[in-house]
Each structure stands twice: as structure tokens, then as C-alpha cells.
mmCIF file of C-alpha atoms in Angstrom:
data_model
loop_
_atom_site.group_PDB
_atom_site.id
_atom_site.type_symbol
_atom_site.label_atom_id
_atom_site.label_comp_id
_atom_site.label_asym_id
_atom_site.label_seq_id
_atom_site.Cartn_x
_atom_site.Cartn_y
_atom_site.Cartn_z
ATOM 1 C CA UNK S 101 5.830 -17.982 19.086
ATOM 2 C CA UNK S 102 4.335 -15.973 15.648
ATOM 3 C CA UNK S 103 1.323 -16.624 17.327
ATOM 4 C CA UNK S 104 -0.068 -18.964 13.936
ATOM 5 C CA UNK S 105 -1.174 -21.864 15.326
ATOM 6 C CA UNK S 106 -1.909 -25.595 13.545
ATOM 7 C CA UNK S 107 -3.277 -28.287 14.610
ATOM 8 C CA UNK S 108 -2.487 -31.153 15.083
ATOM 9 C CA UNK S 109 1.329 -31.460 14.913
ATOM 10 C CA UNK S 110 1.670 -34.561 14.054
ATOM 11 C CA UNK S 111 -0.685 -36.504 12.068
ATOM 12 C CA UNK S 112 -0.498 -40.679 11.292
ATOM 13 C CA UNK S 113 -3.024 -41.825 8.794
ATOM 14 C CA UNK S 114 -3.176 -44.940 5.743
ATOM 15 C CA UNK S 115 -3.558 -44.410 2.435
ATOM 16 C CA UNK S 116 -6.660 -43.472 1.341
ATOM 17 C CA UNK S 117 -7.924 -42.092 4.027
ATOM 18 C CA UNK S 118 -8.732 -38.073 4.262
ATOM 19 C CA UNK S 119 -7.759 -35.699 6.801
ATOM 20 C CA UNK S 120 -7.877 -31.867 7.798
ATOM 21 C CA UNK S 121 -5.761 -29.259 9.198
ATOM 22 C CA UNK S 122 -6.125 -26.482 10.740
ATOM 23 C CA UNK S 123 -4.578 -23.120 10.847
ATOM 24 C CA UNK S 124 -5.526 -20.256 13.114
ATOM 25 C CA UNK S 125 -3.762 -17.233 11.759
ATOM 26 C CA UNK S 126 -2.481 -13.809 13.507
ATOM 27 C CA UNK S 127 -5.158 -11.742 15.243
ATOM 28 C CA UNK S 128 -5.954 -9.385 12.674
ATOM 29 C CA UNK S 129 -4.206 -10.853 9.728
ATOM 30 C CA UNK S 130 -6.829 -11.316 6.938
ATOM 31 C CA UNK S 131 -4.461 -13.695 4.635
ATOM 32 C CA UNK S 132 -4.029 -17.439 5.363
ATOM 33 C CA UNK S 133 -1.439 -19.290 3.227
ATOM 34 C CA UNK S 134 -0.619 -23.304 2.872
ATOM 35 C CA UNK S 135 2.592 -24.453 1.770
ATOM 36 C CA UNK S 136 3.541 -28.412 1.682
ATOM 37 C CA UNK S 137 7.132 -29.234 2.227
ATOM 38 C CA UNK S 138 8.202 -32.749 1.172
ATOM 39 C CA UNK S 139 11.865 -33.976 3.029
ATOM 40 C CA UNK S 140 14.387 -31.547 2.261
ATOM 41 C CA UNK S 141 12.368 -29.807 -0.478
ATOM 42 C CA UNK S 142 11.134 -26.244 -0.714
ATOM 43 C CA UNK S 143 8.066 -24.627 0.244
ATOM 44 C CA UNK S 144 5.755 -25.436 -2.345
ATOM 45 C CA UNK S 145 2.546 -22.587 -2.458
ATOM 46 C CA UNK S 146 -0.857 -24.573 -2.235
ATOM 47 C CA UNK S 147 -3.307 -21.748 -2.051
ATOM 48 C CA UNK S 148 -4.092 -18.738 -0.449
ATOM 49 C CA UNK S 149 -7.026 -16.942 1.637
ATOM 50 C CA UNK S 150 -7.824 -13.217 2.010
ATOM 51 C CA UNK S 151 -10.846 -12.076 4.262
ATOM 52 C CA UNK S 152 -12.294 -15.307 3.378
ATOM 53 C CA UNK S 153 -12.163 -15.991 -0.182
ATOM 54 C CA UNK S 154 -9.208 -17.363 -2.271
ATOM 55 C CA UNK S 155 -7.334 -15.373 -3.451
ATOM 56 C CA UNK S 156 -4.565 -17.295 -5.104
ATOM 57 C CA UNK S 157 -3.749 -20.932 -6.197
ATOM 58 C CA UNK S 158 -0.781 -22.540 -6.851
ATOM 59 C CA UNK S 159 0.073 -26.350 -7.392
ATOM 60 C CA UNK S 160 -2.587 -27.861 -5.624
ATOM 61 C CA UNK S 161 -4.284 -31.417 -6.180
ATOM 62 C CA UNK S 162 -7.407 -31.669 -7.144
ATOM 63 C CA UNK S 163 -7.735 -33.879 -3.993
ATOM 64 C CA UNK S 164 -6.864 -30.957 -1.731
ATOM 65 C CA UNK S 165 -8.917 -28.364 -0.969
ATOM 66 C CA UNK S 166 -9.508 -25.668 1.765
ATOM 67 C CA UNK S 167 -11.728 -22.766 2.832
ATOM 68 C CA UNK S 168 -11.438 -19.734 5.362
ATOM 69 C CA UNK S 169 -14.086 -19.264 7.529
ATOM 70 C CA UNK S 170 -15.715 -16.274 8.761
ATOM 71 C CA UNK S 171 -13.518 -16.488 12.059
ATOM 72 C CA UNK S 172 -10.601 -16.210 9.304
ATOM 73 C CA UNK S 173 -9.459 -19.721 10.383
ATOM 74 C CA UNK S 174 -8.778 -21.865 7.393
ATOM 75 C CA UNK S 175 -8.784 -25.480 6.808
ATOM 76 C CA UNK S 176 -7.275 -27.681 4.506
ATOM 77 C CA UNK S 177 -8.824 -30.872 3.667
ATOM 78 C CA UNK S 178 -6.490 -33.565 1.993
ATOM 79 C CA UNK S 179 -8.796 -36.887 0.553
ATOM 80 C CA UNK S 180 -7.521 -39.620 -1.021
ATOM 81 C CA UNK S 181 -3.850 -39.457 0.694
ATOM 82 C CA UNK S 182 -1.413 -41.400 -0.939
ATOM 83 C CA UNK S 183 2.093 -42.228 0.194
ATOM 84 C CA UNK S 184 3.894 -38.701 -1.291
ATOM 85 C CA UNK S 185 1.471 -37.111 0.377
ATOM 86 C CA UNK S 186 3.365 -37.705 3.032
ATOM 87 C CA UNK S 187 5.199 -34.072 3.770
ATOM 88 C CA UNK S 188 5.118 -31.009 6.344
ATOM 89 C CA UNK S 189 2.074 -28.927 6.095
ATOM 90 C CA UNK S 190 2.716 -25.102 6.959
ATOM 91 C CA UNK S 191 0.288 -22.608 7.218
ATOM 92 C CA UNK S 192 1.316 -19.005 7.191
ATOM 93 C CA UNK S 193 -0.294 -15.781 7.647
ATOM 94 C CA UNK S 194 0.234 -12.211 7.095
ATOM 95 C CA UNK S 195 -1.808 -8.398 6.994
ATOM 96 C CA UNK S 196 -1.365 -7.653 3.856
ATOM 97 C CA UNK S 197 -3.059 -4.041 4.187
ATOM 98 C CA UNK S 198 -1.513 -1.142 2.393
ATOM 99 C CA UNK S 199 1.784 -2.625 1.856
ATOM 100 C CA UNK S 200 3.234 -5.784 2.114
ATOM 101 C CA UNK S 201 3.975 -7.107 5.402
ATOM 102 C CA UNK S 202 5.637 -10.233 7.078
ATOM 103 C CA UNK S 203 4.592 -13.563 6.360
ATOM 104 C CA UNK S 204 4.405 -15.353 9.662
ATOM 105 C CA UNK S 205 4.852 -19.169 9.482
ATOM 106 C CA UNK S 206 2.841 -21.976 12.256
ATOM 107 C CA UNK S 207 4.727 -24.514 13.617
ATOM 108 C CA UNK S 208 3.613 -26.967 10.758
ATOM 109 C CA UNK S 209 1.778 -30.200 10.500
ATOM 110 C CA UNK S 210 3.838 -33.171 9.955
ATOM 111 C CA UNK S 211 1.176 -35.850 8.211
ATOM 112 C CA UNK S 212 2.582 -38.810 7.417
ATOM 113 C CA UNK S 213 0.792 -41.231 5.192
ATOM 114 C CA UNK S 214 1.473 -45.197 5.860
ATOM 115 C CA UNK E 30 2.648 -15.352 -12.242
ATOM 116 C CA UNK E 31 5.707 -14.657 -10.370
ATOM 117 C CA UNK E 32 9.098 -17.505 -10.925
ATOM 118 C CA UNK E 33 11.777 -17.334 -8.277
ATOM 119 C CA UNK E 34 15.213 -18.281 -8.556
ATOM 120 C CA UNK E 35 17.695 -19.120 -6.595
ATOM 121 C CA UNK E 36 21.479 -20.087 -6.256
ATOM 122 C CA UNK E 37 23.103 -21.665 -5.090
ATOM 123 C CA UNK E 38 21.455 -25.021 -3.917
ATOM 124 C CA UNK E 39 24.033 -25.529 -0.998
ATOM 125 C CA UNK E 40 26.790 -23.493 0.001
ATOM 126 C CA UNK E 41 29.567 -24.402 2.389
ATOM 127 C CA UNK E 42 31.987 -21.812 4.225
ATOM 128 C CA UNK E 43 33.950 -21.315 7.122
ATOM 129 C CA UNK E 44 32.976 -19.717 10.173
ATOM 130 C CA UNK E 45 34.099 -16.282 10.064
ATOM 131 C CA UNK E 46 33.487 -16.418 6.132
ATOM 132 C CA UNK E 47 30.711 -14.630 4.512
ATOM 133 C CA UNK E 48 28.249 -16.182 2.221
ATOM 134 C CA UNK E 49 25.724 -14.486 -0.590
ATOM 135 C CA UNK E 50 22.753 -15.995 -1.675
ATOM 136 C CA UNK E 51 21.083 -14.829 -4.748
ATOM 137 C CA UNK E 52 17.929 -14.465 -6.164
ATOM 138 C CA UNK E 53 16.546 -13.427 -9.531
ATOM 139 C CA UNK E 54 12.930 -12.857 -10.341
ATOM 140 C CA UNK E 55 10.701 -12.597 -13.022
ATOM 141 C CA UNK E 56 7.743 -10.050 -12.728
ATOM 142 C CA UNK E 57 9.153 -6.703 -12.821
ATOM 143 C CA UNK E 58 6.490 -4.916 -10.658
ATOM 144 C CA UNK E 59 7.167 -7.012 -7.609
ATOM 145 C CA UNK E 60 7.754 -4.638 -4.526
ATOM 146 C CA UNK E 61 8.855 -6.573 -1.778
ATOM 147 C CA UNK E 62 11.942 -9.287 -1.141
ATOM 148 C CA UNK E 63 11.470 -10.829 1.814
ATOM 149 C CA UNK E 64 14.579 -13.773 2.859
ATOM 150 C CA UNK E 65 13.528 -16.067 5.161
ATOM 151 C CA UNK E 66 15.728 -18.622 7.488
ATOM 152 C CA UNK E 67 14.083 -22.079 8.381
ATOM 153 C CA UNK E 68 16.470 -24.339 11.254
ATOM 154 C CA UNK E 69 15.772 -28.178 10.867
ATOM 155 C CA UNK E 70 12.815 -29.336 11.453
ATOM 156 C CA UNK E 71 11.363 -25.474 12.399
ATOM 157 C CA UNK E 72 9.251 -23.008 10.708
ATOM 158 C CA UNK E 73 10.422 -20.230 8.188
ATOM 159 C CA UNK E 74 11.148 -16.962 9.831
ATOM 160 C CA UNK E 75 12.005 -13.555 8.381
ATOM 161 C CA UNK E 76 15.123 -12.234 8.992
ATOM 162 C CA UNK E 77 15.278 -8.989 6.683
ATOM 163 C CA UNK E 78 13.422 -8.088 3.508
ATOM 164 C CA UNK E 79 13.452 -5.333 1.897
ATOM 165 C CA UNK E 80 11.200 -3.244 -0.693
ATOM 166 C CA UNK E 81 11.520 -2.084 -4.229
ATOM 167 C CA UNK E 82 11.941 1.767 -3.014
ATOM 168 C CA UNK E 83 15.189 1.042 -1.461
ATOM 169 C CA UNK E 84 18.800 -0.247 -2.958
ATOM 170 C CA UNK E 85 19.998 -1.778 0.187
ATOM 171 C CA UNK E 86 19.368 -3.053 3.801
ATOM 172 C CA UNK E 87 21.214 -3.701 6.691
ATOM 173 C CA UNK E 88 20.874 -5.511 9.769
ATOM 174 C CA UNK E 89 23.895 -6.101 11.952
ATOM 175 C CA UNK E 90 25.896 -9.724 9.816
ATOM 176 C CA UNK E 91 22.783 -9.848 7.416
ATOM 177 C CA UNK E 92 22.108 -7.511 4.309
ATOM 178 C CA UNK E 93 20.349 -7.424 1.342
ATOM 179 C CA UNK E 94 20.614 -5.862 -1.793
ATOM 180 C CA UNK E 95 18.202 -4.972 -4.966
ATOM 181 C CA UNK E 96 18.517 -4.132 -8.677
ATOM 182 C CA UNK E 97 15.179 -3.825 -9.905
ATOM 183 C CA UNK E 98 17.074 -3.139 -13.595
ATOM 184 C CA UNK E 99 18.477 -6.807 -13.388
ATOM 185 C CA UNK E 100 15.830 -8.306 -11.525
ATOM 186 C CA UNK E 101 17.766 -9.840 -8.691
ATOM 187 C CA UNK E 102 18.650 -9.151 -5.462
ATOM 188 C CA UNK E 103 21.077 -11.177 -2.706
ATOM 189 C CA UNK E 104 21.660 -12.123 1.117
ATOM 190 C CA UNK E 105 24.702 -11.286 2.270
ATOM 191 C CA UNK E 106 25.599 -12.879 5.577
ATOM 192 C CA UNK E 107 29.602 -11.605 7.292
ATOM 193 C CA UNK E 108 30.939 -13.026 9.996
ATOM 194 C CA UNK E 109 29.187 -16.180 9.777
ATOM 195 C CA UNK E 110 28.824 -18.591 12.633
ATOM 196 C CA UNK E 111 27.514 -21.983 13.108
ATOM 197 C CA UNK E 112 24.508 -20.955 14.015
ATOM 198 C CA UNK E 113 23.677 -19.563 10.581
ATOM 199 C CA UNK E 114 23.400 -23.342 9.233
ATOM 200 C CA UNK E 115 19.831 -23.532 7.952
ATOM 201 C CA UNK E 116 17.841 -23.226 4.688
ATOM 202 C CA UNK E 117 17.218 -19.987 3.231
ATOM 203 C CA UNK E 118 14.508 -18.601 1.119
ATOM 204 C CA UNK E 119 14.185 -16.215 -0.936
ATOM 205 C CA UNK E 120 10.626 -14.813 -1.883
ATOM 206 C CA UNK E 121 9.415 -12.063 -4.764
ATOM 207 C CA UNK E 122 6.470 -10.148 -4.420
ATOM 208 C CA UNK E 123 3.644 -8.355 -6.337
ATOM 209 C CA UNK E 124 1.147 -6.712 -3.699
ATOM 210 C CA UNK E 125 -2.089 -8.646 -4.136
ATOM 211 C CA UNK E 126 -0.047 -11.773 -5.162
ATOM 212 C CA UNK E 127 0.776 -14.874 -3.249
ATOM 213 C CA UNK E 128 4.093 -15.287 -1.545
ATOM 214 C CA UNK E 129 6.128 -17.527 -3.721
ATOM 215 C CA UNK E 130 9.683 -18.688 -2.665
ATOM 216 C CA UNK E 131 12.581 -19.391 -4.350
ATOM 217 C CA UNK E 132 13.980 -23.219 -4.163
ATOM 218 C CA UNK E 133 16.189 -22.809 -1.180
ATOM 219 C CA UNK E 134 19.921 -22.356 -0.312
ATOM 220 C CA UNK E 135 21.147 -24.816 2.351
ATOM 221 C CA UNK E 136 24.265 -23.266 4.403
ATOM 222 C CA UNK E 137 26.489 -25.155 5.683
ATOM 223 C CA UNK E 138 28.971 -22.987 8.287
ATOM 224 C CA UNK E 139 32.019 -25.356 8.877
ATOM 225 C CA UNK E 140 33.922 -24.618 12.391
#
């Protein structure tokens, strides 16, 4: 267990529709970070956290967005789904204090779009 | 930002074999190389990484190596067994930056 957890695990939903996940990260990390994994692709950034304000932003759709709360969970909210949204949601978090630490992953959120 | 490569895409060997994975980045003042394993259908874990201070790192089969001159560095995996089969990732790191990872080696130890 890395002790990062998501919820749910699994998540049905049609097109169109809009759903969240949630991440609860490390007690004590400050840094939440999303990554969506399509079938037998790699982890592709969405966007990062730190103490509650983003701090970094990769390739993420307009349609997607997220927020840390003051509890340092984070959410991400995905609108609109369409079919290739279909993928495995990860959420990771690490310390990041005065040097960089380990990165540790959830167990994911498959969402699979019908 | 930071770009991360990675090769190769898949690698077969036999057990017993070693493999090396390598990785080249593109920022110059990243400081930390983390190489993280991810079993079908699980999450990513770390299994070494390593920081730009230090040349080399060792843990039992698994080490990694870093030229900061050359901008790459490499997973070295001896003695491999089945159990090694998974995707690997490779990620480069500025302090203060996002973790980005490299596209992914599947391994493929044959018995």
C-alpha cells in the first residue's frame, strides 16, 4: 500500500456525461499529481498541485480540470467525456521539501467511457 | 520544459540475461532520475533513482548510471528473471518541476 488512495476504482459512464476523481495523497506530502494512461500507453502528466495551488500543467483538455483543497486532497473533474477518454487515471503524490523525493503512485481509476 | 527519452520501446531477453534501458534528457539542471517499474494492470513503483551528485547506484540486480555531460543515464537489470516483465519508466527532474516520464520500455524476460 503507498498509502495514496483514489476513488472510485472503477468508473462506467456514457459519453457526455462528467465525472470526478478523487485522490487522497500521503500524510504530509504537499504535491498531488494526475497522470492518464490510455491501453498500453505511457503516463501522460495532466497537472500538478503543491500546498494547494497548481503548480504545473501539462497536456490537459480544456474539459479537464482539478483543484487541491485545503485538506490537500485533490480532485479531478473530467466534463464532456468522450470515448478516448476512456483510460486509467493515476494520481500520485510526493514531499517534495528540500530535495526531491519519491513519487508515490494510487492504485488508479479505471473510467471507462461507453 | 523538461523532454524525456527513452529506448528501447520493448526489449526481449532471456532469463539470466541482463537488460539496459536508457534514457536521455533535455534540461541540463535536472537533479534527480528516478526509474520506475509498473506490473500489468498495477501502479508505478520506484525501484532506484538516483541524483545528479552521484555517477552510479546500486541495488542488488538493479543499477543505474548518470552522465550529466551527455545527458543520459540507464537501468541496468543482471540476472534477470521472469518476474522483471513489466513496463519501465524513466523520469528527469528539475526541483520545482513536475515529474515527467519517459515513453516506457516493456521487458519481456523469456524462460
Amino acid at each position: 500500500d503507498s498509502g495514496v488512495t483514489q476513488t472510485p476504482k472503477h468508473l462506467i459512464t456514457a459519453t457526455g456525461q462528467r465525472v470526478t476523481l478523487r485522490c487522497s495523497p500521503r500524510s504530509g506530502d504537499l504535491s498531488v499529481y494526475w497522470y492518464q494512461q490510455s491501453l498500453d500507453q505511457g503516463l501522460q502528466f495532466l497537472i500538478q498541485y503543491y500546498n494547494g495551488e497548481e503548480r504545473a500543467k501539462g497536456n490537459i483538455l480544456e474539459r479537464f480540470s482539478a483543484q487541491q483543497f485545503p485538506d490537500l486532497h485533490s480532485e479531478l473533474n473530467l466534463s464532456s467525456l468522450e470515448l478516448g477518454d476512456s483510460a486509467l487515471y493515476f494520481c500520485a503524490s510526493s514531499a517534495q521539501g528540500q530535495e526531491w523525493t519519491e513519487a508515490f503512485f494510487g492504485q488508479g481509476t479505471r473510467l471507462t467511457v461507453v | 520544459g523538461e523532454n524525456v527519452e527513452q529506448h528501447p520501446s520493448t526489449l526481449s531477453v532471456q532469463e539470466g540475461d541482463s537488460a539496459v534501458i536508457k534514457c536521455t534528457y533535455s534540461d541540463s539542471a535536472s537533479n534527480y532520475f528516478p526509474w520506475y517499474k509498473q506490473e500489468l494492470g498495477k501502479r508505478p513503483q520506484l525501484i532506484i533513482d538516483i541524483r545528479s551528485n552521484v555517477g552510479e547506484k546500486k541495488d542488488q540486480r538493479i543499477a543505474v548510471t548518470l552522465n550529466k555531460t551527455a545527458k543520459h543515464f540507464s537501468l541496468h537489470i543482471t540476472e534477470t528473471q521472469p518476474e522483471d516483465s513489466a513496463v519501465y519508466f524513466c523520469a528527469a527532474i528539475l526541483y520545482g518541476q513536475n515529474f515527467v516520464f519517459g515513453p516506457g520500455t516493456r521487458l519481456s524476460v523469456l524462460p
